Coordinates of C-alpha atoms in Angstrom, one line a residue:
M1 CA -21.8 51.2 17.8
A2 CA -18.4 50.8 16.3
E3 CA -17.5 53.0 13.4
K4 CA -15.7 51.6 10.5
S5 CA -12.4 53.2 9.8
T6 CA -11.4 53.6 6.2
A7 CA -7.8 53.7 5.5
S8 CA -7.0 56.4 3.1
P9 CA -3.9 56.0 0.9
T10 CA -1.0 58.0 2.4
P11 CA 0.2 60.7 0.0
Q12 CA 3.9 60.2 -0.9
T13 CA 6.0 62.9 0.6
P14 CA 8.8 64.3 -1.4
S15 CA 12.2 63.1 -0.3
P16 CA 14.2 65.6 1.7
L17 CA 17.3 64.8 -0.3
P18 CA 17.5 66.2 -3.9
R19 CA 17.5 63.5 -6.6
R20 CA 20.9 63.1 -8.2
R21 CA 20.8 63.2 -11.9
P22 CA 23.1 60.7 -13.4
S23 CA 26.4 62.2 -14.5
R24 CA 27.3 62.3 -18.1
V25 CA 30.0 59.6 -17.6
Q26 CA 28.7 56.6 -15.8
Y27 CA 31.6 54.3 -16.4
V28 CA 35.4 54.5 -17.1
E29 CA 37.2 52.4 -19.7
V30 CA 40.6 50.9 -18.9
E31 CA 42.6 49.2 -21.6
C32 CA 44.4 46.1 -20.4
R33 CA 47.9 46.1 -22.1
S34 CA 48.4 42.4 -21.5
S35 CA 45.3 41.1 -23.2
G36 CA 44.4 44.1 -25.4
K37 CA 40.8 44.1 -24.0
T38 CA 39.0 47.2 -22.7
R39 CA 37.3 46.8 -19.4
R40 CA 34.6 49.0 -18.1
F41 CA 34.3 50.1 -14.4
A42 CA 31.8 52.2 -12.5
A43 CA 32.6 55.9 -12.3
N44 CA 33.7 55.9 -8.7
T45 CA 35.9 52.8 -8.8
D46 CA 39.2 53.0 -7.0
A47 CA 42.4 51.9 -8.9
R48 CA 43.2 49.0 -6.5
S49 CA 39.9 47.3 -7.1
A50 CA 40.2 47.8 -10.9
V51 CA 43.7 46.3 -10.9
E52 CA 42.5 43.3 -8.8
V53 CA 39.6 42.7 -11.2
I54 CA 41.8 42.9 -14.2
N55 CA 44.4 40.6 -12.7
M56 CA 41.7 38.1 -11.6
R57 CA 40.3 38.0 -15.1
L58 CA 43.8 37.7 -16.6
K59 CA 44.5 34.7 -14.3
K60 CA 41.2 33.1 -15.2
E61 CA 40.8 33.8 -18.9
E62 CA 44.2 34.5 -20.4
V63 CA 46.7 32.3 -18.6
G64 CA 50.3 33.3 -18.9
L65 CA 49.9 37.0 -19.6
P66 CA 51.7 39.4 -17.2
A67 CA 49.7 40.9 -14.4
A68 CA 48.9 44.6 -14.1
L69 CA 50.8 46.6 -11.6
H70 CA 48.9 49.9 -11.7
I71 CA 46.7 52.1 -14.0
E72 CA 47.8 55.3 -15.6
A73 CA 46.3 57.9 -17.9
V74 CA 48.3 58.5 -21.1
K75 CA 48.1 60.9 -24.0
D76 CA 50.5 61.5 -26.8
G77 CA 53.0 64.2 -26.0
E78 CA 52.0 64.3 -22.3
E79 CA 53.5 62.9 -19.1
P80 CA 51.4 59.9 -17.9
I81 CA 49.3 60.3 -14.8
V82 CA 49.7 57.4 -12.5
F83 CA 46.8 56.4 -10.3
G84 CA 47.7 55.3 -6.8
P85 CA 46.0 52.4 -5.1
N86 CA 43.4 54.6 -3.4
S87 CA 42.8 56.9 -6.3
I88 CA 39.4 57.1 -8.0
L89 CA 39.5 56.3 -11.7
V90 CA 38.8 59.5 -13.8
S91 CA 38.6 60.0 -17.5
Y92 CA 40.4 63.2 -18.4
G93 CA 38.7 63.7 -21.8
D94 CA 39.7 63.8 -25.4
G95 CA 43.0 62.0 -26.2
W96 CA 43.5 60.6 -22.8
K97 CA 43.0 56.9 -22.2
L98 CA 43.4 54.7 -19.1
Q99 CA 45.6 51.7 -19.4
T100 CA 47.3 49.2 -17.2
V101 CA 51.1 49.0 -16.7
T102 CA 52.9 45.6 -16.4
Q103 CA 56.4 44.7 -15.3
A104 CA 57.3 44.2 -18.9
D105 CA 56.3 47.8 -19.6
L106 CA 58.4 49.1 -16.7
F107 CA 61.5 47.0 -17.4
P108 CA 61.6 46.3 -21.2
T109 CA 64.9 44.5 -21.4
E110 CA 65.0 40.9 -20.4
E111 CA 68.2 41.2 -18.2
I112 CA 66.5 43.8 -16.0
R113 CA 63.2 42.0 -16.0
D114 CA 64.9 38.8 -14.9
R115 CA 66.5 40.5 -11.8
D116 CA 64.6 41.0 -8.6
V117 CA 61.8 42.9 -10.2
G118 CA 59.3 41.8 -7.5
R119 CA 61.3 43.8 -4.8
I120 CA 61.5 46.9 -7.0
S121 CA 57.8 46.9 -7.9
K122 CA 56.8 46.2 -4.3
Q123 CA 58.7 49.3 -3.2
A124 CA 57.5 51.5 -6.1
F125 CA 53.8 50.4 -6.1
D126 CA 52.8 49.2 -2.7
S127 CA 49.1 48.7 -3.6
G128 CA 48.3 45.4 -2.0
V129 CA 47.8 43.8 -5.4
L130 CA 51.4 43.0 -5.9
H131 CA 52.6 39.8 -4.3
P132 CA 56.2 39.2 -5.3
K133 CA 57.0 35.5 -5.7
K134 CA 58.3 34.2 -2.5
R135 CA 61.6 32.5 -2.7
A136 CA 61.5 28.8 -2.1
S137 CA 63.4 28.0 1.1
K138 CA 66.2 25.7 0.2
P139 CA 67.1 22.9 2.6
F140 CA 70.5 23.0 4.3
R141 CA 72.9 21.4 2.0
L142 CA 75.8 19.3 3.2
L143 CA 78.3 21.6 1.4
Y144 CA 76.9 24.6 3.3
I145 CA 77.3 22.9 6.7
L146 CA 80.9 21.8 5.8
K147 CA 81.8 25.3 4.9
I148 CA 80.6 26.5 8.3
V149 CA 82.5 23.8 10.2
F150 CA 85.6 24.6 8.2
A151 CA 85.3 28.3 9.1
F152 CA 85.1 27.4 12.8
I153 CA 88.1 25.1 12.6
F154 CA 90.1 27.9 10.8
I155 CA 89.2 30.4 13.5
F156 CA 90.4 28.0 16.2
V157 CA 93.7 27.2 14.4
L158 CA 94.3 30.9 13.9
A159 CA 93.7 31.6 17.6
A160 CA 96.1 28.8 18.5
I161 CA 98.8 30.3 16.3
F162 CA 98.4 33.7 17.9
T163 CA 98.4 32.2 21.3
M164 CA 101.7 30.4 20.6
F165 CA 103.2 33.5 19.2
L166 CA 102.3 35.5 22.3
D167 CA 103.7 32.7 24.5
Y168 CA 107.1 32.7 22.7
L169 CA 107.2 36.5 22.2
P170 CA 109.4 37.2 25.3
E171 CA 111.9 34.6 24.3
L172 CA 112.0 36.1 20.8
I173 CA 112.7 39.6 22.2
L174 CA 115.6 38.3 24.3
F175 CA 117.0 36.4 21.4
V176 CA 117.0 39.5 19.2
K177 CA 118.8 41.6 21.9

């Protein structure tokens, strides 16, 4: 007759990959200079993603505050370490802190800030996060068109004067002799 098969529980085989123990630092803290809040990010977050999240929250929660351009690690008496867009955020230990940098931080005086800062920051930090304000296209104005027409008329008048001068040049030479 037919035998009954009994299913025995399968023993769990050990995974061929070693188990990763969680590292000591599981997150990185970044201080937002615009809002003063500290944001936490996972240990392997790239700088572009962190800046995008910070700017998104600034736009949503604190309207009117300047957007972050990039992230840098700072410590008193040390040169800041700037994180590029594809850099992984890393905490450097005691005394070092990660913070955002805004246009106001880069260009503290108002006269420089009011200039074409979008162009400068786009060249300096091409991270995909920066979107300089597009200039609004101005419609053609009547004065602009009149200036162009005047320039063409002036060119034709000047050409006519030179043509007449060249036509009468042989007579002028004979008169002088």
